[in-house]
PDB file of C-alpha atoms and ligand atoms in Angstrom:
ATOM      1  CA  UNK V   1     -28.220  -2.926   0.131  1.00  0.00           C
ATOM      2  CA  UNK V   2     -25.309  -2.694  -2.895  1.00  0.00           C
ATOM      3  CA  UNK V   3     -24.538  -6.201  -4.480  1.00  0.00           C
ATOM      4  CA  UNK V   4     -21.368  -7.124  -5.751  1.00  0.00           C
ATOM      5  CA  UNK V   5     -20.141  -8.117  -9.225  1.00  0.00           C
ATOM      6  CA  UNK V   6     -18.581 -11.318  -8.846  1.00  0.00           C
ATOM      7  CA  UNK V   7     -15.201 -12.015 -10.685  1.00  0.00           C
ATOM      8  CA  UNK V   8     -13.367 -15.664 -11.366  1.00  0.00           C
ATOM      9  CA  UNK V   9     -10.232 -16.728 -12.827  1.00  0.00           C
ATOM     10  CA  UNK V  10      -7.843 -19.627 -12.588  1.00  0.00           C
ATOM     11  CA  UNK V  11      -5.533 -17.575 -11.418  1.00  0.00           C
ATOM     12  CA  UNK V  12      -4.288 -13.769 -11.703  1.00  0.00           C
ATOM     13  CA  UNK V  13      -4.778 -13.491 -14.837  1.00  0.00           C
ATOM     14  CA  UNK V  14      -8.595 -12.002 -14.656  1.00  0.00           C
ATOM     15  CA  UNK V  15      -6.989  -9.358 -12.610  1.00  0.00           C
ATOM     16  CA  UNK V  16      -6.401  -7.761 -16.369  1.00  0.00           C
ATOM     17  CA  UNK V  17     -10.541  -8.152 -16.724  1.00  0.00           C
ATOM     18  CA  UNK V  18     -10.589  -6.602 -13.269  1.00  0.00           C
ATOM     19  CA  UNK V  19      -8.356  -3.463 -13.943  1.00  0.00           C
ATOM     20  CA  UNK V  20     -10.633  -2.440 -16.660  1.00  0.00           C
ATOM     21  CA  UNK V  21     -13.512  -3.425 -14.843  1.00  0.00           C
ATOM     22  CA  UNK V  22     -13.301  -0.634 -11.975  1.00  0.00           C
ATOM     23  CA  UNK V  23     -12.179   1.721 -14.419  1.00  0.00           C
ATOM     24  CA  UNK V  24     -15.411   1.223 -16.090  1.00  0.00           C
ATOM     25  CA  UNK V  25     -17.505   1.043 -12.848  1.00  0.00           C
ATOM     26  CA  UNK V  26     -15.911   2.777 -10.283  1.00  0.00           C
ATOM     27  CA  UNK V  27     -18.871   2.863  -7.549  1.00  0.00           C
ATOM     28  CA  UNK V  28     -19.761  -1.084  -7.937  1.00  0.00           C
ATOM     29  CA  UNK V  29     -18.070  -3.517  -5.547  1.00  0.00           C
ATOM     30  CA  UNK V  30     -16.161  -6.309  -6.882  1.00  0.00           C
ATOM     31  CA  UNK V  31     -15.307 -10.015  -5.232  1.00  0.00           C
ATOM     32  CA  UNK V  32     -12.792 -11.312  -7.076  1.00  0.00           C
ATOM     33  CA  UNK V  33     -11.822 -15.477  -6.714  1.00  0.00           C
ATOM     34  CA  UNK V  34      -8.353 -16.504  -7.757  1.00  0.00           C
ATOM     35  CA  UNK V  35      -8.846 -20.532  -8.311  1.00  0.00           C
ATOM     36  CA  UNK V  36      -4.944 -20.805  -8.054  1.00  0.00           C
ATOM     37  CA  UNK V  37      -5.163 -24.050  -6.142  1.00  0.00           C
ATOM     38  CA  UNK V  38      -6.488 -25.687  -8.898  1.00  0.00           C
ATOM     39  CA  UNK V  39      -4.536 -24.192 -11.896  1.00  0.00           C
ATOM     40  CA  UNK V  40      -4.228 -23.909 -14.796  1.00  0.00           C
ATOM     41  CA  UNK V  41      -7.214 -24.724 -16.600  1.00  0.00           C
ATOM     42  CA  UNK V  42      -5.834 -24.434 -20.157  1.00  0.00           C
ATOM     43  CA  UNK V  43      -4.371 -27.704 -19.750  1.00  0.00           C
ATOM     44  CA  UNK V  44      -6.910 -29.283 -17.921  1.00  0.00           C
ATOM     45  CA  UNK V  45      -9.995 -31.494 -19.225  1.00  0.00           C
ATOM     46  CA  UNK V  46     -13.786 -29.752 -19.536  1.00  0.00           C
ATOM     47  CA  UNK V  47     -15.090 -32.176 -16.159  1.00  0.00           C
ATOM     48  CA  UNK V  48     -12.656 -30.191 -14.261  1.00  0.00           C
ATOM     49  CA  UNK V  49     -12.952 -26.895 -15.652  1.00  0.00           C
ATOM     50  CA  UNK V  50     -16.540 -27.069 -15.130  1.00  0.00           C
ATOM     51  CA  UNK V  51     -16.467 -28.062 -11.966  1.00  0.00           C
ATOM     52  CA  UNK V  52     -14.651 -25.384 -10.652  1.00  0.00           C
ATOM     53  CA  UNK V  53     -16.138 -22.736 -12.272  1.00  0.00           C
ATOM     54  CA  UNK V  54     -19.449 -24.554 -10.710  1.00  0.00           C
ATOM     55  CA  UNK V  55     -18.528 -24.141  -7.103  1.00  0.00           C
ATOM     56  CA  UNK V  56     -17.231 -20.862  -7.472  1.00  0.00           C
ATOM     57  CA  UNK V  57     -20.360 -18.916  -8.897  1.00  0.00           C
ATOM     58  CA  UNK V  58     -22.682 -20.803  -6.346  1.00  0.00           C
ATOM     59  CA  UNK V  59     -20.085 -19.963  -3.498  1.00  0.00           C
ATOM     60  CA  UNK V  60     -20.065 -15.938  -4.626  1.00  0.00           C
ATOM     61  CA  UNK V  61     -24.045 -16.673  -5.119  1.00  0.00           C
ATOM     62  CA  UNK V  62     -24.116 -18.268  -1.452  1.00  0.00           C
ATOM     63  CA  UNK V  63     -21.787 -16.072   0.268  1.00  0.00           C
ATOM     64  CA  UNK V  64     -21.876 -12.442  -1.468  1.00  0.00           C
ATOM     65  CA  UNK V  65     -25.882 -12.458  -3.399  1.00  0.00           C
ATOM     66  CA  UNK V  66     -23.761 -11.192  -6.358  1.00  0.00           C
ATOM     67  CA  UNK V  67     -25.950  -9.185  -9.315  1.00  0.00           C
ATOM     68  CA  UNK V  68     -23.732 -10.416 -11.795  1.00  0.00           C
ATOM     69  CA  UNK V  69     -20.866 -12.666 -12.863  1.00  0.00           C
ATOM     70  CA  UNK V  70     -17.988 -12.002 -14.886  1.00  0.00           C
ATOM     71  CA  UNK V  71     -15.948 -15.403 -16.081  1.00  0.00           C
ATOM     72  CA  UNK V  72     -12.844 -13.278 -16.461  1.00  0.00           C
ATOM     73  CA  UNK V  73     -11.338 -16.660 -18.419  1.00  0.00           C
ATOM     74  CA  UNK V  74     -10.950 -17.664 -21.937  1.00  0.00           C
ATOM     75  CA  UNK V  75     -10.519 -21.182 -20.649  1.00  0.00           C
ATOM     76  CA  UNK V  76     -12.948 -21.166 -18.355  1.00  0.00           C
ATOM     77  CA  UNK V  77     -15.864 -19.619 -20.353  1.00  0.00           C
ATOM     78  CA  UNK V  78     -15.282 -21.858 -23.502  1.00  0.00           C
ATOM     79  CA  UNK V  79     -15.947 -24.839 -21.323  1.00  0.00           C
ATOM     80  CA  UNK V  80     -18.510 -24.116 -18.919  1.00  0.00           C
ATOM     81  CA  UNK V  81     -20.430 -20.971 -19.826  1.00  0.00           C
ATOM     82  CA  UNK V  82     -23.732 -22.450 -21.091  1.00  0.00           C
ATOM     83  CA  UNK V  83     -23.409 -24.876 -17.984  1.00  0.00           C
ATOM     84  CA  UNK V  84     -23.623 -21.602 -15.713  1.00  0.00           C
ATOM     85  CA  UNK V  85     -26.220 -19.961 -17.630  1.00  0.00           C
ATOM     86  CA  UNK V  86     -28.039 -23.030 -18.166  1.00  0.00           C
ATOM     87  CA  UNK V  87     -28.264 -23.279 -13.779  1.00  0.00           C
ATOM     88  CA  UNK V  88     -28.740 -20.169 -12.879  1.00  0.00           C
ATOM     89  CA  UNK V  89     -31.090 -18.159 -15.462  1.00  0.00           C
ATOM     90  CA  UNK V  90     -32.082 -15.366 -13.400  1.00  0.00           C
ATOM     91  CA  UNK V  91     -27.909 -14.709 -12.910  1.00  0.00           C
ATOM     92  CA  UNK V  92     -26.235 -12.088 -15.819  1.00  0.00           C
ATOM     93  CA  UNK V  93     -22.908 -14.111 -16.783  1.00  0.00           C
ATOM     94  CA  UNK V  94     -20.736 -11.943 -19.087  1.00  0.00           C
ATOM     95  CA  UNK V  95     -17.589 -13.946 -20.703  1.00  0.00           C
ATOM     96  CA  UNK V  96     -14.704 -13.549 -22.301  1.00  0.00           C
ATOM     97  CA  UNK V  97     -13.616 -14.808 -26.189  1.00  0.00           C
ATOM     98  CA  UNK V  98     -10.294 -14.244 -28.302  1.00  0.00           C
ATOM     99  CA  UNK V  99     -10.869 -10.842 -29.818  1.00  0.00           C
ATOM    100  CA  UNK V 100     -11.033 -12.282 -33.187  1.00  0.00           C
ATOM    101  CA  UNK V 101     -13.298  -9.398 -34.807  1.00  0.00           C
ATOM    102  CA  UNK V 102     -11.736  -6.881 -33.316  1.00  0.00           C
ATOM    103  CA  UNK V 103      -8.758  -7.940 -34.583  1.00  0.00           C
ATOM    104  CA  UNK V 104     -10.239  -8.745 -38.400  1.00  0.00           C
ATOM    105  CA  UNK V 105     -11.082  -5.124 -38.197  1.00  0.00           C
ATOM    106  CA  UNK V 106      -7.768  -3.206 -37.693  1.00  0.00           C
ATOM    107  CA  UNK V 107      -5.452  -5.783 -39.674  1.00  0.00           C
ATOM    108  CA  UNK V 108      -3.929  -4.795 -43.015  1.00  0.00           C
ATOM    109  CA  UNK V 109      -2.122  -8.143 -43.523  1.00  0.00           C
ATOM    110  CA  UNK V 110      -5.721 -10.106 -42.957  1.00  0.00           C
ATOM    111  CA  UNK V 111      -2.715 -12.126 -41.260  1.00  0.00           C
ATOM    112  CA  UNK V 112      -3.694 -12.678 -37.238  1.00  0.00           C
ATOM    113  CA  UNK V 113      -2.021 -14.542 -34.537  1.00  0.00           C
ATOM    114  CA  UNK V 114      -4.058 -15.645 -32.134  1.00  0.00           C
ATOM    115  CA  UNK V 115      -2.043 -16.787 -28.184  1.00  0.00           C
ATOM    116  CA  UNK V 116      -4.539 -18.777 -25.901  1.00  0.00           C
ATOM    117  CA  UNK V 117      -4.492 -21.926 -23.859  1.00  0.00           C
ATOM    118  CA  UNK V 118      -4.954 -25.246 -25.223  1.00  0.00           C
ATOM    119  CA  UNK V 119      -8.313 -25.815 -23.645  1.00  0.00           C
ATOM    120  CA  UNK V 120     -10.004 -22.291 -25.624  1.00  0.00           C
ATOM    121  CA  UNK V 121      -8.296 -23.266 -28.851  1.00  0.00           C
ATOM    122  CA  UNK V 122     -10.106 -26.928 -28.663  1.00  0.00           C
ATOM    123  CA  UNK V 123     -13.279 -25.846 -27.551  1.00  0.00           C
ATOM    124  CA  UNK V 124     -16.534 -26.346 -29.692  1.00  0.00           C
ATOM    125  CA  UNK V 125     -16.985 -22.468 -29.059  1.00  0.00           C
ATOM    126  CA  UNK V 126     -13.956 -20.946 -30.727  1.00  0.00           C
ATOM    127  CA  UNK V 127     -13.999 -23.535 -33.739  1.00  0.00           C
ATOM    128  CA  UNK V 128     -17.393 -21.940 -33.893  1.00  0.00           C
ATOM    129  CA  UNK V 129     -16.085 -18.772 -33.832  1.00  0.00           C
ATOM    130  CA  UNK V 130     -12.916 -19.064 -36.480  1.00  0.00           C
ATOM    131  CA  UNK V 131     -15.913 -21.340 -38.680  1.00  0.00           C
ATOM    132  CA  UNK V 132     -17.928 -17.434 -38.777  1.00  0.00           C
ATOM    133  CA  UNK V 133     -15.284 -16.029 -40.066  1.00  0.00           C
ATOM    134  CA  UNK V 134     -13.595 -18.377 -42.905  1.00  0.00           C
ATOM    135  CA  UNK V 135     -12.290 -17.010 -45.639  1.00  0.00           C
ATOM    136  CA  UNK V 136     -12.144 -13.221 -43.666  1.00  0.00           C
ATOM    137  CA  UNK V 137      -8.176 -13.660 -42.739  1.00  0.00           C
ATOM    138  CA  UNK V 138      -5.965 -16.170 -41.888  1.00  0.00           C
ATOM    139  CA  UNK V 139      -6.103 -16.651 -38.557  1.00  0.00           C
ATOM    140  CA  UNK V 140      -2.647 -18.134 -36.775  1.00  0.00           C
ATOM    141  CA  UNK V 141      -3.407 -20.212 -33.382  1.00  0.00           C
ATOM    142  CA  UNK V 142      -0.929 -20.924 -30.585  1.00  0.00           C
ATOM    143  CA  UNK V 143      -1.967 -22.760 -28.275  1.00  0.00           C
ATOM    144  CA  UNK V 144       1.046 -21.594 -25.439  1.00  0.00           C
ATOM    145  CA  UNK V 145       0.996 -24.623 -23.035  1.00  0.00           C
ATOM    146  CA  UNK V 146       2.970 -23.383 -19.716  1.00  0.00           C
ATOM    147  CA  UNK V 147       2.849 -19.108 -20.070  1.00  0.00           C
ATOM    148  CA  UNK V 148      -0.223 -18.956 -17.878  1.00  0.00           C
ATOM    149  CA  UNK V 149       1.584 -20.685 -14.917  1.00  0.00           C
ATOM    150  CA  UNK V 150       5.295 -19.187 -15.473  1.00  0.00           C
ATOM    151  CA  UNK V 151       3.444 -15.523 -15.195  1.00  0.00           C
ATOM    152  CA  UNK V 152       1.463 -16.689 -11.547  1.00  0.00           C
ATOM    153  CA  UNK V 153       4.918 -17.471 -10.646  1.00  0.00           C
ATOM    154  CA  UNK V 154       6.189 -14.587 -12.040  1.00  0.00           C
ATOM    155  CA  UNK V 155       9.395 -16.596 -13.447  1.00  0.00           C
ATOM    156  CA  UNK V 156      10.711 -13.839 -15.801  1.00  0.00           C
ATOM    157  CA  UNK V 157      13.298 -16.395 -17.882  1.00  0.00           C
ATOM    158  CA  UNK V 158      10.387 -18.185 -18.647  1.00  0.00           C
ATOM    159  CA  UNK V 159       8.134 -16.053 -19.674  1.00  0.00           C
ATOM    160  CA  UNK V 160      10.949 -14.667 -22.150  1.00  0.00           C
ATOM    161  CA  UNK V 161      11.863 -17.890 -23.227  1.00  0.00           C
ATOM    162  CA  UNK V 162       8.331 -18.900 -23.930  1.00  0.00           C
ATOM    163  CA  UNK V 163       6.779 -15.706 -25.708  1.00  0.00           C
ATOM    164  CA  UNK V 164       9.705 -15.743 -27.836  1.00  0.00           C
ATOM    165  CA  UNK V 165       9.155 -20.024 -28.975  1.00  0.00           C
ATOM    166  CA  UNK V 166       5.217 -19.661 -29.632  1.00  0.00           C
ATOM    167  CA  UNK V 167       5.989 -16.106 -31.501  1.00  0.00           C
ATOM    168  CA  UNK V 168       8.552 -17.346 -33.310  1.00  0.00           C
ATOM    169  CA  UNK V 169       6.612 -20.820 -34.173  1.00  0.00           C
ATOM    170  CA  UNK V 170       3.356 -18.563 -35.329  1.00  0.00           C
ATOM    171  CA  UNK V 171       5.366 -17.149 -38.524  1.00  0.00           C
ATOM    172  CA  UNK V 172       6.656 -13.668 -39.413  1.00  0.00           C
ATOM    173  CA  UNK V 173       5.296 -10.172 -37.913  1.00  0.00           C
ATOM    174  CA  UNK V 174       5.359  -7.053 -39.679  1.00  0.00           C
ATOM    175  CA  UNK V 175       3.264  -5.046 -41.300  1.00  0.00           C
ATOM    176  CA  UNK V 176       4.195  -6.052 -45.039  1.00  0.00           C
ATOM    177  CA  UNK V 177       1.789  -8.596 -47.216  1.00  0.00           C
ATOM    178  CA  UNK V 178       1.761 -12.207 -45.985  1.00  0.00           C
ATOM    179  CA  UNK V 179       2.867 -11.097 -42.415  1.00  0.00           C
ATOM    180  CA  UNK V 180       1.219 -10.901 -39.212  1.00  0.00           C
ATOM    181  CA  UNK V 181      -0.038  -7.613 -38.265  1.00  0.00           C
ATOM    182  CA  UNK V 182      -1.990  -8.293 -35.575  1.00  0.00           C
ATOM    183  CA  UNK V 183      -1.922 -10.450 -32.187  1.00  0.00           C
ATOM    184  CA  UNK V 184      -4.798 -11.405 -30.269  1.00  0.00           C
ATOM    185  CA  UNK V 185      -3.927 -11.906 -26.502  1.00  0.00           C
ATOM    186  CA  UNK V 186      -6.758 -14.719 -25.744  1.00  0.00           C
ATOM    187  CA  UNK V 187      -5.880 -15.688 -22.627  1.00  0.00           C
ATOM    188  CA  UNK V 188      -6.673 -13.243 -19.900  1.00  0.00           C
ATOM    189  CA  UNK V 189      -3.409 -13.554 -17.989  1.00  0.00           C
ATOM    190  CA  UNK V 190      -1.642 -12.623 -21.571  1.00  0.00           C
ATOM    191  CA  UNK V 191      -1.595  -8.489 -21.426  1.00  0.00           C
ATOM    192  CA  UNK V 192       0.781  -8.831 -18.086  1.00  0.00           C
ATOM    193  CA  UNK V 193       3.558 -10.201 -20.519  1.00  0.00           C
ATOM    194  CA  UNK V 194       3.050  -7.224 -23.315  1.00  0.00           C
ATOM    195  CA  UNK V 195       6.312  -6.096 -22.956  1.00  0.00           C
ATOM    196  CA  UNK V 196       8.148  -9.623 -23.524  1.00  0.00           C
ATOM    197  CA  UNK V 197       5.699 -10.048 -26.342  1.00  0.00           C
ATOM    198  CA  UNK V 198       5.912  -6.809 -27.734  1.00  0.00           C
ATOM    199  CA  UNK V 199      10.142  -7.522 -28.061  1.00  0.00           C
ATOM    200  CA  UNK V 200       9.475 -10.336 -29.757  1.00  0.00           C
ATOM    201  CA  UNK V 201       6.830  -9.026 -32.677  1.00  0.00           C
ATOM    202  CA  UNK V 202       8.527  -5.759 -33.095  1.00  0.00           C
ATOM    203  CA  UNK V 203       6.876  -2.350 -32.376  1.00  0.00           C
ATOM    204  CA  UNK V 204       4.269  -2.364 -35.623  1.00  0.00           C
ATOM    205  CA  UNK V 205       2.418  -5.270 -34.459  1.00  0.00           C
ATOM    206  CA  UNK V 206      -0.863  -4.451 -32.948  1.00  0.00           C
ATOM    207  CA  UNK V 207      -1.601  -6.241 -29.424  1.00  0.00           C
ATOM    208  CA  UNK V 208      -5.715  -6.923 -28.866  1.00  0.00           C
ATOM    209  CA  UNK V 209      -7.288  -7.819 -24.935  1.00  0.00           C
ATOM    210  CA  UNK V 210     -10.819  -8.246 -23.929  1.00  0.00           C
ATOM    211  CA  UNK V 211     -10.360  -5.820 -20.846  1.00  0.00           C
ATOM    212  CA  UNK V 212     -12.231  -2.857 -21.831  1.00  0.00           C
ATOM    213  CA  UNK V 213     -14.755  -4.485 -24.525  1.00  0.00           C
ATOM    214  CA  UNK V 214     -15.871  -7.022 -21.247  1.00  0.00           C
ATOM    215  CA  UNK V 215     -15.988  -3.910 -19.195  1.00  0.00           C
ATOM    216  CA  UNK V 216     -18.721  -2.347 -21.280  1.00  0.00           C
ATOM    217  CA  UNK V 217     -20.767  -5.243 -22.018  1.00  0.00           C
ATOM    218  CA  UNK V 218     -20.537  -6.063 -18.358  1.00  0.00           C
ATOM    219  CA  UNK V 219     -22.475  -2.304 -17.773  1.00  0.00           C
ATOM    220  CA  UNK V 220     -24.527  -3.117 -20.295  1.00  0.00           C
ATOM    221  CA  UNK V 221     -25.970  -6.182 -18.822  1.00  0.00           C
ATOM    222  CA  UNK V 222     -25.531  -4.791 -14.732  1.00  0.00           C
ATOM    223  CA  UNK V 223     -29.614  -5.270 -13.130  1.00  0.00           C
ATOM    224  CA  UNK V 224     -28.505  -2.439 -10.335  1.00  0.00           C
ATOM    225  CA  UNK V 225     -26.753   0.654 -10.487  1.00  0.00           C
ATOM    226  CA  UNK V 226     -25.431   1.855  -7.696  1.00  0.00           C
ATOM    227  CA  UNK V 227     -25.233   5.390  -6.730  1.00  0.00           C
ATOM    228  CA  UNK V 228     -21.872   7.480  -7.002  1.00  0.00           C
ATOM    229  CA  UNK V 229     -21.489   8.952  -3.972  1.00  0.00           C
ATOM    230  CA  UNK V 230     -19.228   6.228  -2.963  1.00  0.00           C
ATOM    231  CA  UNK V 231     -16.030   4.657  -4.399  1.00  0.00           C
ATOM    232  CA  UNK V 232     -16.462   0.709  -5.231  1.00  0.00           C
ATOM    233  CA  UNK V 233     -14.403  -1.784  -2.808  1.00  0.00           C
ATOM    234  CA  UNK V 234     -12.515  -5.080  -4.192  1.00  0.00           C
ATOM    235  CA  UNK V 235     -12.677  -7.921  -2.171  1.00  0.00           C
ATOM    236  CA  UNK V 236      -9.701 -10.737  -3.152  1.00  0.00           C
ATOM    237  CA  UNK V 237     -10.229 -14.334  -2.709  1.00  0.00           C
ATOM    238  CA  UNK V 238      -7.645 -17.056  -3.800  1.00  0.00           C
ATOM    239  CA  UNK V 239      -7.725 -20.829  -3.063  1.00  0.00           C
ATOM    240  CA  UNK V 240      -4.084 -21.040  -3.691  1.00  0.00           C
ATOM    241  CA  UNK V 241      -0.968 -19.171  -2.420  1.00  0.00           C
ATOM    242  CA  UNK V 242      -2.402 -15.606  -1.842  1.00  0.00           C
ATOM    243  CA  UNK V 243       0.985 -14.213  -2.168  1.00  0.00           C
ATOM    244  CA  UNK V 244       1.001 -14.135  -6.174  1.00  0.00           C
ATOM    245  CA  UNK V 245      -2.458 -12.784  -5.903  1.00  0.00           C
ATOM    246  CA  UNK V 246      -1.796 -10.044  -3.731  1.00  0.00           C
ATOM    247  CA  UNK V 247       1.534  -9.075  -5.083  1.00  0.00           C
ATOM    248  CA  UNK V 248      -0.063  -9.146  -8.662  1.00  0.00           C
ATOM    249  CA  UNK V 249      -2.650  -6.861  -7.021  1.00  0.00           C
ATOM    250  CA  UNK V 250      -0.633  -4.491  -5.711  1.00  0.00           C
ATOM    251  CA  UNK V 251       1.744  -4.260  -8.856  1.00  0.00           C
ATOM    252  CA  UNK V 252      -1.194  -4.122 -11.419  1.00  0.00           C
ATOM    253  CA  UNK V 253      -3.743  -2.527  -9.863  1.00  0.00           C
ATOM    254  CA  UNK V 254      -2.212  -0.693  -7.229  1.00  0.00           C
ATOM    255  CA  UNK V 255      -5.153  -2.725  -4.941  1.00  0.00           C
ATOM    256  CA  UNK V 256      -2.911  -2.590  -1.374  1.00  0.00           C
ATOM    257  CA  UNK V 257      -5.007  -5.351   0.388  1.00  0.00           C
ATOM    258  CA  UNK V 258      -5.098  -8.556   2.210  1.00  0.00           C
ATOM    259  CA  UNK V 259      -6.148 -11.887  -0.022  1.00  0.00           C
ATOM    260  CA  UNK V 260      -8.145 -13.953   1.765  1.00  0.00           C
ATOM    261  CA  UNK V 261      -7.821 -17.901   1.140  1.00  0.00           C
ATOM    262  CA  UNK V 262     -10.905 -19.767   0.228  1.00  0.00           C
ATOM    263  CA  UNK V 263     -11.013 -23.440   0.900  1.00  0.00           C
ATOM    264  CA  UNK V 264     -13.452 -24.376  -2.188  1.00  0.00           C
TER     265      UNK V 264
HETATM  266  N1  DGL T   1      -6.387 -16.710 -18.009  1.00  0.00           N
HETATM  267  C1  DGL T   1      -7.101 -17.827 -18.408  1.00  0.00           C
HETATM  268  C2  DGL T   1      -7.801 -17.362 -19.608  1.00  0.00           C
HETATM  269  O1  DGL T   1      -8.300 -16.292 -20.043  1.00  0.00           O
HETATM  270  C3  DGL T   1      -5.967 -19.015 -18.637  1.00  0.00           C
HETATM  271  C4  DGL T   1      -4.792 -19.420 -17.767  1.00  0.00           C
HETATM  272  C5  DGL T   1      -4.992 -21.143 -17.497  1.00  0.00           C
HETATM  273  O2  DGL T   1      -4.964 -21.890 -18.056  1.00  0.00           O
HETATM  274  O3  DGL T   1      -5.535 -21.904 -16.207  1.00  0.00           O
HETATM  275  O4  DGL T   1      -7.636 -18.926 -20.577  1.00  0.00           O
END
């Protein structure tokens, strides 16, 4: 019996990770939970994010017998991955974190911008990551309150205004000395607004997200590999308004299927 891979985020952002997972593991089955009834995570306290992450993981294990869990959310990874690993030592759990090291490998100016939620940037995990790279580059870290929510609601004028405002607050972008030449998208919602970000930072700045790296890491950690004779399925669950997830999955992943409401 094929066991699916569980994937969750506070909302539609984790679809950017699911997209990469499906490309890397086309024969695997996935169950995706968008916890939009309890979002955004990035502006809530750790206890809220840990409780939600624990409830979703327990649900995915009990109802779907998942073989691995991908936390497709930087904020939930920072707040809850240690708790989840402690509670489920047999379950491979893959998290996401802002891609500072890949950015460092690419940056010429050694000035790197990091956009993420307040929760991610304020976490001990992120603090330790930055400290481990001290002296290697200057990181300009920008909490982006409201941006994940605007993406959830597909509010185009707000998305554009917030992208312009937050990139403007980070400093000058470009490829000359003293300019930020690499921008880390440290929230899984942000790859879906890369066009608006590109408009603000110009054509030469590199935008970095983590989807493909997380998908490769998941492949390495899978305890079971299914055969290659069937195409993988994808089940979509949502604790909030199912329409947002359904439209986003259709638009970004070409996944045309109903979303099931989840009371959790
Ligand atoms: N997509 C989530 C992340 O990667 C956060 C969005 C939210 O604030 O809920 O951090």
